[in-house]
Short mmCIF file of C-alpha atoms in Angstrom, two decimals:
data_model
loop_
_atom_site.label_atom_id
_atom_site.label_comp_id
_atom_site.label_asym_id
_atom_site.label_seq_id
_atom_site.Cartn_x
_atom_site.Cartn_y
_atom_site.Cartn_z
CA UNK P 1189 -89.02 -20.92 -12.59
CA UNK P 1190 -92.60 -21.97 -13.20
CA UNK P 1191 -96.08 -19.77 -13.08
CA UNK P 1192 -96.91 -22.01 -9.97
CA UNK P 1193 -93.77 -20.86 -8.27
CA UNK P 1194 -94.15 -17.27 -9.21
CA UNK P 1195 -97.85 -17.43 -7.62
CA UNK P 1196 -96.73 -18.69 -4.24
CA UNK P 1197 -93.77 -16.76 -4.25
CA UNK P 1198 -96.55 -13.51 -4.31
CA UNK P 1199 -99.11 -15.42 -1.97
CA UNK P 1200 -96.09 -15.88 0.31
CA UNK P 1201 -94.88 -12.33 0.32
CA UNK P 1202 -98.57 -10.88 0.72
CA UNK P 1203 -99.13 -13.31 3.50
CA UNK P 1204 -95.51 -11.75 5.13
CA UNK P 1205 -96.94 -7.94 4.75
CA UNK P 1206 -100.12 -8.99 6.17
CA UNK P 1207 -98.79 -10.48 9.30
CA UNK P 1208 -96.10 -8.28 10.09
CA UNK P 1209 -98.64 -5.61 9.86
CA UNK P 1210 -101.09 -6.89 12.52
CA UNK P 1211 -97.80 -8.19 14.68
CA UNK P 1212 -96.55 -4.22 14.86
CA UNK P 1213 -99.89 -3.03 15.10
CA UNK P 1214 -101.00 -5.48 18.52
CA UNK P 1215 -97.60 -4.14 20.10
CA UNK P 1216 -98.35 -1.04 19.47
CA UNK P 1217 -101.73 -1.10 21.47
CA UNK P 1218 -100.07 -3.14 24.10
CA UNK P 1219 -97.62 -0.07 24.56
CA UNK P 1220 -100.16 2.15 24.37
CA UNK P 1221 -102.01 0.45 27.24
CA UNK P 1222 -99.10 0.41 29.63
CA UNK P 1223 -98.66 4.24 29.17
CA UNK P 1224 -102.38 4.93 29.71
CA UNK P 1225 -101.93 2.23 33.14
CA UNK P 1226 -99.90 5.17 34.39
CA UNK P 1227 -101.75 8.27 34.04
CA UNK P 1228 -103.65 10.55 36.21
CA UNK P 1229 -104.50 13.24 34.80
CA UNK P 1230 -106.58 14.42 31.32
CA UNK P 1231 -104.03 16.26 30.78
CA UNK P 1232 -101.04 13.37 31.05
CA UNK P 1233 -103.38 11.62 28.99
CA UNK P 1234 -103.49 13.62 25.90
CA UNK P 1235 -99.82 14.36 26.37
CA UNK P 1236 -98.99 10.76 25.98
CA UNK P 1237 -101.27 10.45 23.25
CA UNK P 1238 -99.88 13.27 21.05
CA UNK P 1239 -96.58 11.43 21.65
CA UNK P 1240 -97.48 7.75 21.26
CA UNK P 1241 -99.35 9.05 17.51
CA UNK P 1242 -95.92 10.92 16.69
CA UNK P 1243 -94.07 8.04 17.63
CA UNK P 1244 -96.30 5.66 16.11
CA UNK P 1245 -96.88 7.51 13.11
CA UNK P 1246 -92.72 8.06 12.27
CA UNK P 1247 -92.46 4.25 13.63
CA UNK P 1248 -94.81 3.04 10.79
CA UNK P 1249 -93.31 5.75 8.17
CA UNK P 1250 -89.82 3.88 9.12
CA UNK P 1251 -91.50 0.43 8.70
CA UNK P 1252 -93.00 0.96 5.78
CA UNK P 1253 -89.79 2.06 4.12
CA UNK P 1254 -88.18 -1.34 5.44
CA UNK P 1255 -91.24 -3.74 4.01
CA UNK P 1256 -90.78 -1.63 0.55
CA UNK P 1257 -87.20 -2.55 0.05
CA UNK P 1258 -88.12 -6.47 1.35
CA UNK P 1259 -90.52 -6.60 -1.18
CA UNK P 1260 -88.32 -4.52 -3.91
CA UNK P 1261 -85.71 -7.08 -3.18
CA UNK P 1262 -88.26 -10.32 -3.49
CA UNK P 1263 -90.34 -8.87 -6.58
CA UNK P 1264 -87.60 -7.91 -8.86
CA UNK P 1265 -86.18 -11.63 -9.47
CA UNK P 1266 -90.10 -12.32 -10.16
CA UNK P 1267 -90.66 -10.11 -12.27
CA UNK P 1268 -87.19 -10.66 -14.85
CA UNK P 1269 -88.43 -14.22 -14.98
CA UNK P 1270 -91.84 -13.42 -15.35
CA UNK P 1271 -90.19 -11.14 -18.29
CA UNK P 1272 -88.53 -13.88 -19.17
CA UNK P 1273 -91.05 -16.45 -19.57
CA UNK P 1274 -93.15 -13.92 -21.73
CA UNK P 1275 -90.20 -13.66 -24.39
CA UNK P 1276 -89.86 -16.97 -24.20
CA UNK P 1277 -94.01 -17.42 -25.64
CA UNK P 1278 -92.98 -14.78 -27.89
CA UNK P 1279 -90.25 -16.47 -29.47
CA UNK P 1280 -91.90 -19.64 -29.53
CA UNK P 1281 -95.15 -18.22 -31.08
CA UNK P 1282 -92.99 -16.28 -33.85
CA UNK P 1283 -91.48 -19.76 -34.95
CA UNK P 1284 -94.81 -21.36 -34.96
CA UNK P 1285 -96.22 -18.90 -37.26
CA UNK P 1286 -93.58 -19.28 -39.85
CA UNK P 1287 -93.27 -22.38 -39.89
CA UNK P 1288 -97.24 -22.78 -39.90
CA UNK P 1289 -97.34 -19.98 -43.00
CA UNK P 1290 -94.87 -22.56 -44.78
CA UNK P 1291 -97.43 -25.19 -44.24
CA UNK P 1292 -99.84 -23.30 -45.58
CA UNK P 1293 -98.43 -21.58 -48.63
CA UNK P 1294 -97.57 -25.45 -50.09
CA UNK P 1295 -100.81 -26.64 -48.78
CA UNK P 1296 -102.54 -24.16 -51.20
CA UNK P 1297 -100.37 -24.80 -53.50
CA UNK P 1298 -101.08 -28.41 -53.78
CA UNK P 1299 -104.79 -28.17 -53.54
CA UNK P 1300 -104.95 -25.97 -56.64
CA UNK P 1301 -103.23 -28.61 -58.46
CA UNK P 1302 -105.11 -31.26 -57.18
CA UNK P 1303 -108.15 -29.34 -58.39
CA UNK P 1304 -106.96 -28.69 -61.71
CA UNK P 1305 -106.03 -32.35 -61.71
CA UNK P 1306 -109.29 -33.47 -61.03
CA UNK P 1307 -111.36 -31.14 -63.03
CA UNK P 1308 -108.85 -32.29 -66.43
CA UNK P 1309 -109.47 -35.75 -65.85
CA UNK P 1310 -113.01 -35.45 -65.59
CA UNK P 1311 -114.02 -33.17 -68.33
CA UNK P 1312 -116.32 -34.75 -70.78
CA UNK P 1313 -114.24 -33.82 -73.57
CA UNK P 1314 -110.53 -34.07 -74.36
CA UNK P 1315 -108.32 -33.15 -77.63
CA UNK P 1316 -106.06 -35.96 -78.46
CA UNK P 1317 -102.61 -34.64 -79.48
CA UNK P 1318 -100.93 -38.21 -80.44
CA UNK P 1319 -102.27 -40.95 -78.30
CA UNK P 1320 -105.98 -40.77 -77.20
CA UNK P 1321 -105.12 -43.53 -74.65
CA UNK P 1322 -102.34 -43.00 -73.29
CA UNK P 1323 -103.12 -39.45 -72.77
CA UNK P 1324 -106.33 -40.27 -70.77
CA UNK P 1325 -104.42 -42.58 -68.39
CA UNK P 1326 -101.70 -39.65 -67.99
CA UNK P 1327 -104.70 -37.66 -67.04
CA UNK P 1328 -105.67 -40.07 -64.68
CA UNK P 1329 -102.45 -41.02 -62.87
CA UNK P 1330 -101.91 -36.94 -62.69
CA UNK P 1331 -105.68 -36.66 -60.64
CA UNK P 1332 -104.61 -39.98 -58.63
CA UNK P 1333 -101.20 -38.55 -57.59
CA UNK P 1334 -102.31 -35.04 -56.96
CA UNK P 1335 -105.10 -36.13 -54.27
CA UNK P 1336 -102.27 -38.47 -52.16
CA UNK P 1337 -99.73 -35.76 -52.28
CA UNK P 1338 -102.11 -33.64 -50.95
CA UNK P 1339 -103.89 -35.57 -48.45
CA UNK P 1340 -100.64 -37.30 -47.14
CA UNK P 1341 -99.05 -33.82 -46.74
CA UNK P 1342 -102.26 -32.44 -45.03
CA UNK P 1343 -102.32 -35.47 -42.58
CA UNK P 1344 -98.18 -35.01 -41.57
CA UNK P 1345 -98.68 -31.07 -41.17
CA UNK P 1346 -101.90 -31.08 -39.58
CA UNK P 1347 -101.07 -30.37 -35.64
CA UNK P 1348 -100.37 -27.01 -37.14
CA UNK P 1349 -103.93 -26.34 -37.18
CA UNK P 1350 -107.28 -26.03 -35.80
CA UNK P 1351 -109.79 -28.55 -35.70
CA UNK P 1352 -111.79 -26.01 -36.86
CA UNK P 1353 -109.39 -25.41 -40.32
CA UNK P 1354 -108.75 -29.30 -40.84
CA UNK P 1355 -111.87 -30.21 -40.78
CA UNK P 1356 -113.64 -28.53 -44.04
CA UNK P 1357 -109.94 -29.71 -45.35
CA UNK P 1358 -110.39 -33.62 -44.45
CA UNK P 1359 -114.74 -33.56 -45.67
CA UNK P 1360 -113.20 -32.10 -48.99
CA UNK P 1361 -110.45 -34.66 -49.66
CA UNK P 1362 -112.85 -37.29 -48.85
CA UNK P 1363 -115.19 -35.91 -51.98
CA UNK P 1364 -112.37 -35.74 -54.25
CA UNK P 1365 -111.99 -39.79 -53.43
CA UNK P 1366 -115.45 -39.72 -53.97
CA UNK P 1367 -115.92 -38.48 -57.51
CA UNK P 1368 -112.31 -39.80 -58.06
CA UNK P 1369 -113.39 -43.53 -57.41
CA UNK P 1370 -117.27 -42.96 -58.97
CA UNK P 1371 -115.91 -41.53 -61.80
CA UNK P 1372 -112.71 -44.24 -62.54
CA UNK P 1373 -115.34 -46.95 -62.35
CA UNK P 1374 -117.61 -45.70 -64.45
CA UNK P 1375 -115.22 -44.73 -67.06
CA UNK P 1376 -113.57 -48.00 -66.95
CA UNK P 1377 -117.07 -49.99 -67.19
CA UNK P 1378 -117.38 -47.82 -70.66
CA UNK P 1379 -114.36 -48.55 -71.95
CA UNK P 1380 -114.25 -52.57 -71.21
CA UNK P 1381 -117.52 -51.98 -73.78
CA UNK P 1382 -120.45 -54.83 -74.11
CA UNK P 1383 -123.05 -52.73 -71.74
CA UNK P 1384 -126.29 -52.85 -71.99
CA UNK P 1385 -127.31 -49.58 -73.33
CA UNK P 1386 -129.26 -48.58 -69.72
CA UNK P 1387 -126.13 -49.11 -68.33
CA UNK P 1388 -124.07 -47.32 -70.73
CA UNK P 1389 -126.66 -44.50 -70.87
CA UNK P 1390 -126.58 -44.68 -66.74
CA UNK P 1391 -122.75 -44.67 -66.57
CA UNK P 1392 -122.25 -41.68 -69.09
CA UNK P 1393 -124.93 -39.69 -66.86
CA UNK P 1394 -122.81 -39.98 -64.03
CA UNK P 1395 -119.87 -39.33 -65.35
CA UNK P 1396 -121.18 -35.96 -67.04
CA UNK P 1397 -122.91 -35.12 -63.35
CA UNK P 1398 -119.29 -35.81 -61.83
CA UNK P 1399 -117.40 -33.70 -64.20
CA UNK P 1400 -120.35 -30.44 -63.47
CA UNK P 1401 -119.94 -31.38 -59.43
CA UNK P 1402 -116.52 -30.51 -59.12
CA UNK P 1403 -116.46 -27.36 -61.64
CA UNK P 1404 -119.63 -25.49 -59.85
CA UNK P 1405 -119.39 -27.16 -56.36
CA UNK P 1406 -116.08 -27.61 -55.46
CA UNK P 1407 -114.72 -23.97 -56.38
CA UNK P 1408 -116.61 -22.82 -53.63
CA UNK P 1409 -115.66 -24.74 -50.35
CA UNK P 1410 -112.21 -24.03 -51.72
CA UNK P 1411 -112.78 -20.29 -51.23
CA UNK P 1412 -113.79 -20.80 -48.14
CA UNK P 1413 -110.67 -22.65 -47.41
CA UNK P 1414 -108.77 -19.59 -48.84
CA UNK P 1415 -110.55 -17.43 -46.02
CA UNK P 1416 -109.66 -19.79 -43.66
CA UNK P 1417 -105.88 -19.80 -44.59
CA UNK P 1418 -105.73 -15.98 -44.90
CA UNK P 1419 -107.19 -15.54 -40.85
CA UNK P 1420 -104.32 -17.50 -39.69
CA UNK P 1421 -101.73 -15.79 -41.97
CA UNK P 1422 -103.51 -12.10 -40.93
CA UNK P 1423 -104.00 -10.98 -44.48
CA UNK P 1424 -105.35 -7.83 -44.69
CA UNK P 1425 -107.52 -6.58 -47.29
CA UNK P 1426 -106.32 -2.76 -48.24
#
């Protein structure tokens, strides 16, 4: 049973009260009329009215008991479904939540990475174990694969949320591509070699100012983020 059949199921039985009221009440007074027709005396007359109040008094008493168990009888099946429906939400809104805390707990879990990723691959200096090379391009496909993991999981699990929580979520995946892209060029123009030394000196500026952007900037709009995620999972601080 819907809410819209619930509510005219109620309009319905107030309506029914309502009239049946007014019906008993105008037949009352019509009674009463007829009685009064016949008297002819003051005396007669508050006779008959002592008796028609008594009458009418144990006559709506009697009435009222009657419209009680009508409406006892028509509210009860309204209310079990209206009891119903509301542990129906409940249930509903529990499995939401957990499967929306899933969501969440991998979500974070794959943005720390992809930040660690990022900030690796873009620091200005690296140790080389064995190959210098090779190592920088595993540092580099590690960034790259971090930011589509967590951008393609973000866009299949984002009906889960808010616009409000996706969308500090979407403006920072779009500066990780950013820096990602500013930063692969400019490395790779380095490394190819033969560049004019203002555009070696240019390209080494902006990869420094790329690797300081997402140590001191980033950090930040990710702990906001981390508010964000522990509202919806009611985290309480103790």
């Amino acid at each position: 049973m819907s809410q819209e059949t619930i509510i005219e199921l109620i309009v319905e039985v107030i309506l029914f009260l309502t009239a049946s009221y007014f019906i008993f009440y105008k037949s009352w007074l019509k009674s009463l009329g007829k009685e009064i027709a016949k008297l002819s005396t003051a005396k007669d007359l508050t006779t008959i009215q002592e008796s028609v109040k008594k009458d009418f008094k144990e006559s709506i008493e009697s009435y009222k008991s009657q419209l009680s168990e009508e409406v006892q009888t028509k509210i009860e099946p309204l209310k079990a479904e209206l009891a119903k429906q509301n542990l129906s939400h409940q249930i509903q809104f529990s499995f939401l939540h957990q499967e929306r805390a899933k969501v969440i707990v991998e979500l974070y879990k794959k943005l720390q990475e992809l930040q660690s990723a990022m900030a690796d691959w873009t620091k200005f200096m690296h140790p080389i174990v064995e190959d210098g090379d090779k190592e920088s391009e595993e540092r580099a496909q590690r960034a790259n694969n971090a930011l589509f993991d967590f951008k393609n999981y973000f866009i299949l699990n984002k009906i889960f949320f808010s616009e409000e929580f996706c969308k500090p979520i979407e403006d920072l995946i779009q500066v990780y591509w950013d820096k990602g892209w500013d930063f692969g060029y400019a490395k790779n123009r380095i490394k190819e070699g033969d560049l004019p030394h203002d555009y070696f000196k240019e390209y080494s500026k902006r990869l420094t100012e790329i690797s300081k952007e997402l140590k001191e900037l980033i950090p930040p709009r990710i702990s906001d983020i981390e508010s964000l995620c522990r509202e919806i999972l009611k985290v309480e601080e103790k």
